[in-house]
PDB file of C-alpha atoms in Angstrom:
ATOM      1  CA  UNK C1358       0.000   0.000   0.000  1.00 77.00           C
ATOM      2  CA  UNK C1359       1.077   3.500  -0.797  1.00 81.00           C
ATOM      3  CA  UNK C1360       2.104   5.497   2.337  1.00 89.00           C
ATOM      4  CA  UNK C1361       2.636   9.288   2.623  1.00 94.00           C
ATOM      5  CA  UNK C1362       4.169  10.512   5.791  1.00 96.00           C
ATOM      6  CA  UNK C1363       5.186  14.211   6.777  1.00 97.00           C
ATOM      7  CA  UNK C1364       6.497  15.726   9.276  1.00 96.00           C
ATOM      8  CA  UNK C1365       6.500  17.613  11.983  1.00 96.00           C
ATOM      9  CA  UNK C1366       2.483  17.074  12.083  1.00 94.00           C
ATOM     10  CA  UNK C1367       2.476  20.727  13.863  1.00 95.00           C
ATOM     11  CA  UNK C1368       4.755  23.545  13.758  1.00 96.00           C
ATOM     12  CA  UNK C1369       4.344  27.057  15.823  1.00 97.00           C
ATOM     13  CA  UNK C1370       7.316  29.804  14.679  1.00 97.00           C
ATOM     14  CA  UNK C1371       7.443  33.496  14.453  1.00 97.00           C
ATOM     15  CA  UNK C1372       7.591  35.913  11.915  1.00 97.00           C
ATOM     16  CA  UNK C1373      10.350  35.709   9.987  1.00 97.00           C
ATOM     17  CA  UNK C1374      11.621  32.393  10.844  1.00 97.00           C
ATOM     18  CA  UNK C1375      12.726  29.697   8.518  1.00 97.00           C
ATOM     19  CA  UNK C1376      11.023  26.543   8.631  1.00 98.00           C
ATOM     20  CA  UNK C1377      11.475  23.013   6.614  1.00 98.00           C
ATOM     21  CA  UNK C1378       8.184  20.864   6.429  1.00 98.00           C
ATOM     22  CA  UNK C1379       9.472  17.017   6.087  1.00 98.00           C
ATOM     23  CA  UNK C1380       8.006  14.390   3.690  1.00 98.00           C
ATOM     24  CA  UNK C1381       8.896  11.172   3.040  1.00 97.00           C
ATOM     25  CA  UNK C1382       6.845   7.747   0.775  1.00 95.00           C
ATOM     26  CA  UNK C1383       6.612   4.590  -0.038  1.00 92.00           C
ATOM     27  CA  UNK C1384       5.262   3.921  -3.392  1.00 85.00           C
ATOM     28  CA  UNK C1385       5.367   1.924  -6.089  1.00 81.00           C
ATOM     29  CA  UNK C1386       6.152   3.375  -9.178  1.00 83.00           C
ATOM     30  CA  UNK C1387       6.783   6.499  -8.330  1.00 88.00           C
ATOM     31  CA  UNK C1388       5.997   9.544 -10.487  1.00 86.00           C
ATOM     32  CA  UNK C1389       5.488  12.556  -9.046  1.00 89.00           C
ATOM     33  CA  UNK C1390       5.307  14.579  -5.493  1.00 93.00           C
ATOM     34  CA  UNK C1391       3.364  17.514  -5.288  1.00 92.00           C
ATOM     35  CA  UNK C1392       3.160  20.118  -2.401  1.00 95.00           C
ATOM     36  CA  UNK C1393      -0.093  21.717  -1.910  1.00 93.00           C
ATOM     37  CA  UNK C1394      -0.944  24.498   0.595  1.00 95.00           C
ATOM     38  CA  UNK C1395      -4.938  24.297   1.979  1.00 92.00           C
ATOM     39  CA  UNK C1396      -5.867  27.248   4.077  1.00 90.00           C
ATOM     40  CA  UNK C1397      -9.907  27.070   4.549  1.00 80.00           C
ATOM     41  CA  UNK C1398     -10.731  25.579   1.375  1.00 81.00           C
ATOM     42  CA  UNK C1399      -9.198  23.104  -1.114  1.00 81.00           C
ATOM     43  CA  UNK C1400      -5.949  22.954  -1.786  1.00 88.00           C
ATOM     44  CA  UNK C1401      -3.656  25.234  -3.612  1.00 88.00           C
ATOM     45  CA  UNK C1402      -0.739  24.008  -5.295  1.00 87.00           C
ATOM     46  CA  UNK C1403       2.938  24.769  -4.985  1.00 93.00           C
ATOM     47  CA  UNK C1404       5.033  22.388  -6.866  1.00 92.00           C
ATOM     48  CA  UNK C1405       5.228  19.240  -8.894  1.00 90.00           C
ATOM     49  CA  UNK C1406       8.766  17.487  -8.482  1.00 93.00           C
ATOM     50  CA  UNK C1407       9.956  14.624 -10.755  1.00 90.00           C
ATOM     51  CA  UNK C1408      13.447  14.653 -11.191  1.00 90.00           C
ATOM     52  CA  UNK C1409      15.867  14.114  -7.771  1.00 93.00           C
ATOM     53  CA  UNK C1410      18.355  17.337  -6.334  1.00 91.00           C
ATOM     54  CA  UNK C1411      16.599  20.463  -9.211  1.00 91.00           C
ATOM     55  CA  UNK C1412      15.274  22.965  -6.411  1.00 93.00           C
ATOM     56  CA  UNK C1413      12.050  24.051  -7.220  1.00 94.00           C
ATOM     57  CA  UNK C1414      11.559  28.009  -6.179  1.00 95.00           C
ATOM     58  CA  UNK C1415       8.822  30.467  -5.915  1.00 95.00           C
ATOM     59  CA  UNK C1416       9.557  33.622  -4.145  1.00 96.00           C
ATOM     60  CA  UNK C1417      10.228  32.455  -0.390  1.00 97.00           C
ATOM     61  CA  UNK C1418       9.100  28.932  -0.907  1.00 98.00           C
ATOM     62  CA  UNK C1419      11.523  26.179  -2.375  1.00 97.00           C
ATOM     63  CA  UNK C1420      10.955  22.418  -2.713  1.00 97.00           C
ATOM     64  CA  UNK C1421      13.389  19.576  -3.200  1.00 97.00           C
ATOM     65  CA  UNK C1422      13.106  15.837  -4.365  1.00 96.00           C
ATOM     66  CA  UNK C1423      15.245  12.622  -3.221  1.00 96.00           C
ATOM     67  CA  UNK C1424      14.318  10.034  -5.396  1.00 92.00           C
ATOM     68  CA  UNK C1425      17.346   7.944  -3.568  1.00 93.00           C
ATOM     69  CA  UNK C1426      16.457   9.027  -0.262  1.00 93.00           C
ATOM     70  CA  UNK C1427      12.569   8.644  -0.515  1.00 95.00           C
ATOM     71  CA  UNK C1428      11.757  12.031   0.413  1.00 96.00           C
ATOM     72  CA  UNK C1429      11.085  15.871  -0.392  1.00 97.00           C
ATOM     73  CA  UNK C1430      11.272  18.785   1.821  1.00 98.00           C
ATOM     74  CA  UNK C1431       9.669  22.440   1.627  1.00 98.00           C
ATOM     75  CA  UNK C1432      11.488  25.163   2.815  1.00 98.00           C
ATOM     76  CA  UNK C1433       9.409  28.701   3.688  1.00 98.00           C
ATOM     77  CA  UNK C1434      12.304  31.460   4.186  1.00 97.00           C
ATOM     78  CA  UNK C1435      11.271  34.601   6.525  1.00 97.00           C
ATOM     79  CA  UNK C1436       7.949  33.664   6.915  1.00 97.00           C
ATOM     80  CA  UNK C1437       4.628  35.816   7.267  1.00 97.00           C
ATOM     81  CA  UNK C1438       1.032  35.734   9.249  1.00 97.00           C
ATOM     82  CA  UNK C1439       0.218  34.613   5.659  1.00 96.00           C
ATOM     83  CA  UNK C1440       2.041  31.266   5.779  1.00 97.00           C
ATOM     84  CA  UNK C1441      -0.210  29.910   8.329  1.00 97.00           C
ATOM     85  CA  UNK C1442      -2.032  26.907   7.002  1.00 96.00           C
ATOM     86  CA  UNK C1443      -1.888  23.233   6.431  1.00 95.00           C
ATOM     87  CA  UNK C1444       0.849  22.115   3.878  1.00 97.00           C
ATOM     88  CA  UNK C1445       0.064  18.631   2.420  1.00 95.00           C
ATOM     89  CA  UNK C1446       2.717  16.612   0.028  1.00 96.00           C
ATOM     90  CA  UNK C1447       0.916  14.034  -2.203  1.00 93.00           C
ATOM     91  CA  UNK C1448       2.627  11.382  -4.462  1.00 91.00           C
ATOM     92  CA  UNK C1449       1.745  10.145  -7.806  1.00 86.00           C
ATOM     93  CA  UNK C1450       2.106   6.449  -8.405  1.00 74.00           C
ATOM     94  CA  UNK C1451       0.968   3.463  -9.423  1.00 62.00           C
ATOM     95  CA  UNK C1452       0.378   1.049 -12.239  1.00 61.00           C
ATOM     96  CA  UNK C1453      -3.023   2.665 -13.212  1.00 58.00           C
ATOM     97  CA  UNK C1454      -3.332   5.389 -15.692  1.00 51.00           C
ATOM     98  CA  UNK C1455      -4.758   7.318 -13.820  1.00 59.00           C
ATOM     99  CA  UNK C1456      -2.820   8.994 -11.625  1.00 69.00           C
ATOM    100  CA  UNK C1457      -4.521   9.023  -8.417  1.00 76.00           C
ATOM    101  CA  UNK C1458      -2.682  11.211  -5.580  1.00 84.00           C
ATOM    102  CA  UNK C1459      -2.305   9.525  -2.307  1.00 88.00           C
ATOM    103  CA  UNK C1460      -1.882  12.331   0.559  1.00 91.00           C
ATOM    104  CA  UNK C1461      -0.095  12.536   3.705  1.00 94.00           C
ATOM    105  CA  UNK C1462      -0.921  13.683   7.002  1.00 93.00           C
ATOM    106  CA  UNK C1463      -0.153  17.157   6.195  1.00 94.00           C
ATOM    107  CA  UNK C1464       1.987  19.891   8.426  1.00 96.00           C
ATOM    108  CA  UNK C1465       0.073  22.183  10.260  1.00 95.00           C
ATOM    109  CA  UNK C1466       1.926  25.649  10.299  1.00 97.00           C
ATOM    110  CA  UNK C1467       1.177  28.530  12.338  1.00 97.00           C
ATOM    111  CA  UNK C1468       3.239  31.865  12.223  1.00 97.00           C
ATOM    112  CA  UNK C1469       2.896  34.013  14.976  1.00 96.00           C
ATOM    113  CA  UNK C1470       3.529  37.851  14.644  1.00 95.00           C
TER     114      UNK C1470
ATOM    115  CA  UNK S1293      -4.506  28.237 -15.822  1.00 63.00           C
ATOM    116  CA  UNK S1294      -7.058  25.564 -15.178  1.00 75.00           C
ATOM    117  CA  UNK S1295      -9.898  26.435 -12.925  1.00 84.00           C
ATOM    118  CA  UNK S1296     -12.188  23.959 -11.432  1.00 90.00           C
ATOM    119  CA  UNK S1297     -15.659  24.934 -10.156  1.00 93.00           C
ATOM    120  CA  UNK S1298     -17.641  22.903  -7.480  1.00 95.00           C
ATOM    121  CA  UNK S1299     -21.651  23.582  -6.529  1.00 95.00           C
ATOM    122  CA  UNK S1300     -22.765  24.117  -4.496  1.00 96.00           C
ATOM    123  CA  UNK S1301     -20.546  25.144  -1.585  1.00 94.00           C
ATOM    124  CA  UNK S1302     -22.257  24.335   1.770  1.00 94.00           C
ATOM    125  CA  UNK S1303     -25.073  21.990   1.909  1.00 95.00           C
ATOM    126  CA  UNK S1304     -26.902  21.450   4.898  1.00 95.00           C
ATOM    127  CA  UNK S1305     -30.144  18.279   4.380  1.00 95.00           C
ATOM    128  CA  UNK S1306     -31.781  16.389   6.952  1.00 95.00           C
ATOM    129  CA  UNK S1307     -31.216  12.933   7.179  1.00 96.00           C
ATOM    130  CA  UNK S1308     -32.226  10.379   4.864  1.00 96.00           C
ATOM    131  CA  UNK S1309     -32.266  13.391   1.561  1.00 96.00           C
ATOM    132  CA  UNK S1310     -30.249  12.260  -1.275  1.00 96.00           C
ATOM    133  CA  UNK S1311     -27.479  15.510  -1.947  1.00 97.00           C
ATOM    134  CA  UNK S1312     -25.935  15.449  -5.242  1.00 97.00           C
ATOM    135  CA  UNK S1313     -22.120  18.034  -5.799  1.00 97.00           C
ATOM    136  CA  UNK S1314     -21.318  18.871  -9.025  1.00 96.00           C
ATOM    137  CA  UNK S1315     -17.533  19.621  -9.804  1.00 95.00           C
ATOM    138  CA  UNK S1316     -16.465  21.281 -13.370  1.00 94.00           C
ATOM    139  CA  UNK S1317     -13.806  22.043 -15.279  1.00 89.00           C
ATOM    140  CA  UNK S1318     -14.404  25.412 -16.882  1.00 88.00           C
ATOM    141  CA  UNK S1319     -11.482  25.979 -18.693  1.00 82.00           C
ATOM    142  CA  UNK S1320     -10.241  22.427 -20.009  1.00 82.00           C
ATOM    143  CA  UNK S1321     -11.479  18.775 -20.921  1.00 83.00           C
ATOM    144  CA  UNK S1322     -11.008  16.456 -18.048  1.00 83.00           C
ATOM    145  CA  UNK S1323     -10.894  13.437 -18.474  1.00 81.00           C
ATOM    146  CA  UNK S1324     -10.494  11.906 -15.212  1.00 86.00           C
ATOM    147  CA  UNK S1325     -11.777  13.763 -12.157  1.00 91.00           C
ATOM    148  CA  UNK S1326     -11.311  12.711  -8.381  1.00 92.00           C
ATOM    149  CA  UNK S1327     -13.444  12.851  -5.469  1.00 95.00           C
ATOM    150  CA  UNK S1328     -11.838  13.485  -1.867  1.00 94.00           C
ATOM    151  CA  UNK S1329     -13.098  13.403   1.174  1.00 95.00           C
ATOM    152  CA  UNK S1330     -11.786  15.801   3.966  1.00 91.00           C
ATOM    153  CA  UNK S1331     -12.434  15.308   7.534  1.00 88.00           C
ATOM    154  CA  UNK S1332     -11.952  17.894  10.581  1.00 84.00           C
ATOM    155  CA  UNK S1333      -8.117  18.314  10.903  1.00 79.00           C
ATOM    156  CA  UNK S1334      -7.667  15.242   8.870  1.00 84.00           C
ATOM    157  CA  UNK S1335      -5.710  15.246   5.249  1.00 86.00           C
ATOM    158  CA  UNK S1336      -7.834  14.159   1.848  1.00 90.00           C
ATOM    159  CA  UNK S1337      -8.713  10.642   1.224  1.00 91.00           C
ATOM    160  CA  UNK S1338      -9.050   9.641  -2.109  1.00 91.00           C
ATOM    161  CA  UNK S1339     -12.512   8.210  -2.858  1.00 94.00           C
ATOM    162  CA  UNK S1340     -13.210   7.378  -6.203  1.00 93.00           C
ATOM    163  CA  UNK S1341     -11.323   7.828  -9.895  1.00 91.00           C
ATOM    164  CA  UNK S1342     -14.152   8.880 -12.423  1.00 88.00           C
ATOM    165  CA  UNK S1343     -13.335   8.484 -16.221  1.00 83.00           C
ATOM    166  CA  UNK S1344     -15.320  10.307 -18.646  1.00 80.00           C
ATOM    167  CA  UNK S1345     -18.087   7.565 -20.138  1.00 79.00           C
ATOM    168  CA  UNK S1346     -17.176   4.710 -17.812  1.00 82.00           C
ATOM    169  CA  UNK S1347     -17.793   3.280 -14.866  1.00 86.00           C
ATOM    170  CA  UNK S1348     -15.614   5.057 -11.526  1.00 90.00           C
ATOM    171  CA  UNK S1349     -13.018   3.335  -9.410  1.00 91.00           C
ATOM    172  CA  UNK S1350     -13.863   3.669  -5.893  1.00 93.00           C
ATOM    173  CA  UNK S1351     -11.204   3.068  -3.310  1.00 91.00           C
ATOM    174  CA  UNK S1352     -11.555   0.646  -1.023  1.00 90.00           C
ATOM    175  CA  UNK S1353     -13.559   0.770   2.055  1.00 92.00           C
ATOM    176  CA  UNK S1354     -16.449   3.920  -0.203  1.00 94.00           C
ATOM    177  CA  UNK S1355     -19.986   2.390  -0.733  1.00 93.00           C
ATOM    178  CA  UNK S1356     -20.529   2.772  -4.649  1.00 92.00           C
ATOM    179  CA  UNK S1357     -23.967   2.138  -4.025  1.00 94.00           C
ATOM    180  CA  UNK S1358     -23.871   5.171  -1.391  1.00 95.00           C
ATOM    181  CA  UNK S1359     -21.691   7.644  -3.331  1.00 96.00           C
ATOM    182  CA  UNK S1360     -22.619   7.365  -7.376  1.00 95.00           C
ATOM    183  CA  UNK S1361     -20.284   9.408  -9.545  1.00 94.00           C
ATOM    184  CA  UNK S1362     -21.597  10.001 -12.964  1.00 90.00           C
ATOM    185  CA  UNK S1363     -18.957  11.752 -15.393  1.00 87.00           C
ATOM    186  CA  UNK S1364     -21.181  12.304 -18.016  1.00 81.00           C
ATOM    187  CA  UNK S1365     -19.083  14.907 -20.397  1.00 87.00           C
ATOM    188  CA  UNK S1366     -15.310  15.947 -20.213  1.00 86.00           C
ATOM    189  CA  UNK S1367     -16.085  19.001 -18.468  1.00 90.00           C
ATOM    190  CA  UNK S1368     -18.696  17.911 -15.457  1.00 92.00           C
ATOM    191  CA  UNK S1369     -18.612  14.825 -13.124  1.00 93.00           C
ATOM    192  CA  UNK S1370     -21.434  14.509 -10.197  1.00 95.00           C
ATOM    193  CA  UNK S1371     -20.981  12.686  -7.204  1.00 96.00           C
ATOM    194  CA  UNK S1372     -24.523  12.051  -5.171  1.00 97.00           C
ATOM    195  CA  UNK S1373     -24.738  11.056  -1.465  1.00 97.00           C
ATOM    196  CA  UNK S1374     -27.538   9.205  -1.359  1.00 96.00           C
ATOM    197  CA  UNK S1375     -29.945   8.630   1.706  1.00 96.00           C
ATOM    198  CA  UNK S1376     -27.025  11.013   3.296  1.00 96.00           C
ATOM    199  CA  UNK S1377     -26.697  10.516   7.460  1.00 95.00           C
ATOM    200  CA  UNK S1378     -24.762  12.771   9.780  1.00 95.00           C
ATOM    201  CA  UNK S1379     -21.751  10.453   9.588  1.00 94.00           C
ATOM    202  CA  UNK S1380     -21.328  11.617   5.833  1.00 95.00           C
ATOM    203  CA  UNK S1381     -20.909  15.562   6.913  1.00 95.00           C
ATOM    204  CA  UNK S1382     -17.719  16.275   5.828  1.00 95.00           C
ATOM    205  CA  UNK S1383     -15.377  18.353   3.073  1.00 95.00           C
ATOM    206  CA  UNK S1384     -15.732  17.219  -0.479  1.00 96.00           C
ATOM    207  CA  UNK S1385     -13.585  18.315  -3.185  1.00 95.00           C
ATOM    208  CA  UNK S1386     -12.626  17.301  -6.548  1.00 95.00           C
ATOM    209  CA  UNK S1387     -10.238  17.458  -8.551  1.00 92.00           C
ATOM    210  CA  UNK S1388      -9.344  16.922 -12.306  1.00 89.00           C
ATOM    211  CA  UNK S1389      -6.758  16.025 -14.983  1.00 82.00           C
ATOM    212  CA  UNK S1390      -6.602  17.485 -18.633  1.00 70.00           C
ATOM    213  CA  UNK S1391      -7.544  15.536 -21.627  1.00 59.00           C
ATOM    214  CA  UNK S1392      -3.950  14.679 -22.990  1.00 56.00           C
ATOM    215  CA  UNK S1393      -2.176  15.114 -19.297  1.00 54.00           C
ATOM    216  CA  UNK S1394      -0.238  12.279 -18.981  1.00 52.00           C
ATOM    217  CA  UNK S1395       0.325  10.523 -15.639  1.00 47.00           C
ATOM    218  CA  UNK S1396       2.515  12.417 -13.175  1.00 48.00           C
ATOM    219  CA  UNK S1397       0.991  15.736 -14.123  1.00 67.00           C
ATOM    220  CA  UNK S1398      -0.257  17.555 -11.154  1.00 71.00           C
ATOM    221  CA  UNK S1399      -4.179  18.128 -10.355  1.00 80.00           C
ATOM    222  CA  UNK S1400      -6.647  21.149 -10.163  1.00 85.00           C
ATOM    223  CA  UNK S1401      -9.035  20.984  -7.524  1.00 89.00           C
ATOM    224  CA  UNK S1402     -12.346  22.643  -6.839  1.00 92.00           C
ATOM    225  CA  UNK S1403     -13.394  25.052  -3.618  1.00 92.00           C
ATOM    226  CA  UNK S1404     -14.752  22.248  -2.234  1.00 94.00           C
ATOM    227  CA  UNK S1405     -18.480  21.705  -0.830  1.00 96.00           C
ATOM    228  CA  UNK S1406     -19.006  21.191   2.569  1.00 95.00           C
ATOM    229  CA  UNK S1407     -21.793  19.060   3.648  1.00 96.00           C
ATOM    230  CA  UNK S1408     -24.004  18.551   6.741  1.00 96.00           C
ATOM    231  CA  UNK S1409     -26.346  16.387   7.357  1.00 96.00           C
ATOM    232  CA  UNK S1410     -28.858  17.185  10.039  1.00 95.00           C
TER     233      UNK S1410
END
């Protein structure tokens, strides 16, 4: 069975800290991990990673892929109020052709003025 | 970019009602479109694959005979609780893949519709 697990589950920091939201699977046939941020409503998505080691960036967020390793990590640089939310990584895999997602647990992050 | 509409948004029925979500894609063919289920605090579970013209997957553990997905068109699947109870009150949301996206390619997803059952 496909298993999705990030960490930490729960994160409280400040304004302006730097934080690093964990993620790690076990698929098979891996194709692709997405990050997706989900405030109040669905999700919103960040990245798609496919290859292992190209950092993906946009503005203060940046994602990473270890196809070796089994695991991706987001990185949020100076963060804001605005940051709060829950970040979920999802992998792509499978036989089927249908790509189905299969979520983790997702990181809740809070940012404290 | 691709932009995925659900309706309604919040439904609140009394138990027993049948409540039926549409989710579309406005802006693209889908092809296959997903339905999730979100729980308080909990992440999305995957319920069912739906394929334009066929039959959807449902993962294990979802009543077909409870949720019925109907992906009638490449722009509009339905998904219908039917005879809903309080148990099913919970975050929906679908999601969708272009016509021609080939496996790997990343998802769209709708608001959402958030359901209660009285």
């Amino acid at each position: 069975e496909d298993k999705v697990v990030q960490s930490p589950l729960s994160l409280v920091v400040h304004e302006g800290d730097t934080v690093t939201l964990n993620c790690s699977y076990e698929v098979t046939n891996f194709r692709s991990l997405l990050w997706y941020k989900q405030e109040k409503k669905a999700p919103t998505f960040l990245f798609m990673l496919t290859s292992s080691g190209i950092e993906k960036k946009s503005g203060r967020l940046s994602s990473i892929l270890d196809k070796k390793e089994l695991f991706s990590i987001l990185n949020i640089t100076a963060t804001q109020t605005g940051d709060s939310a829950v970040y979920l990584c999802a992998v792509i895999a499978g036989g089927t052709s249908y790509g189905k997602l299969t979520f983790g647990q997702g990181t809740i992050l809070t940012v404290h003025p | 970019g691709a932009v995925v509409s659900q309706h309604p948004s919040w439904v609140i029925c009394k138990s027993g009602t049948s409540v039926k979500i549409e989710c579309r894609s406005l802006d693209f063919q889908a092809t296959t479109m997903f339905w999730y289920r979100q729980f308080p605090k909990q992440s999305l579970m995957l319920m069912a694959t739906s394929n334009e013209g066929s039959k959807a997957t449902y993962e294990q553990g979802v009543e077909k005979d409870k949720f019925l997905i109907n992906h009638a068109s490449l722009t509009l699947s339905t998904l219908t609780v039917t005879s809903a109870h309080p148990e099913d009150s919970s975050f929906y949301i679908c999601s969708a893949r272009g016509h021609g996206a080939v496996v790997g390619e990343t998802q769209y997803f709708g608001p959402g519709t958030r359901l209660l059952v009285l």
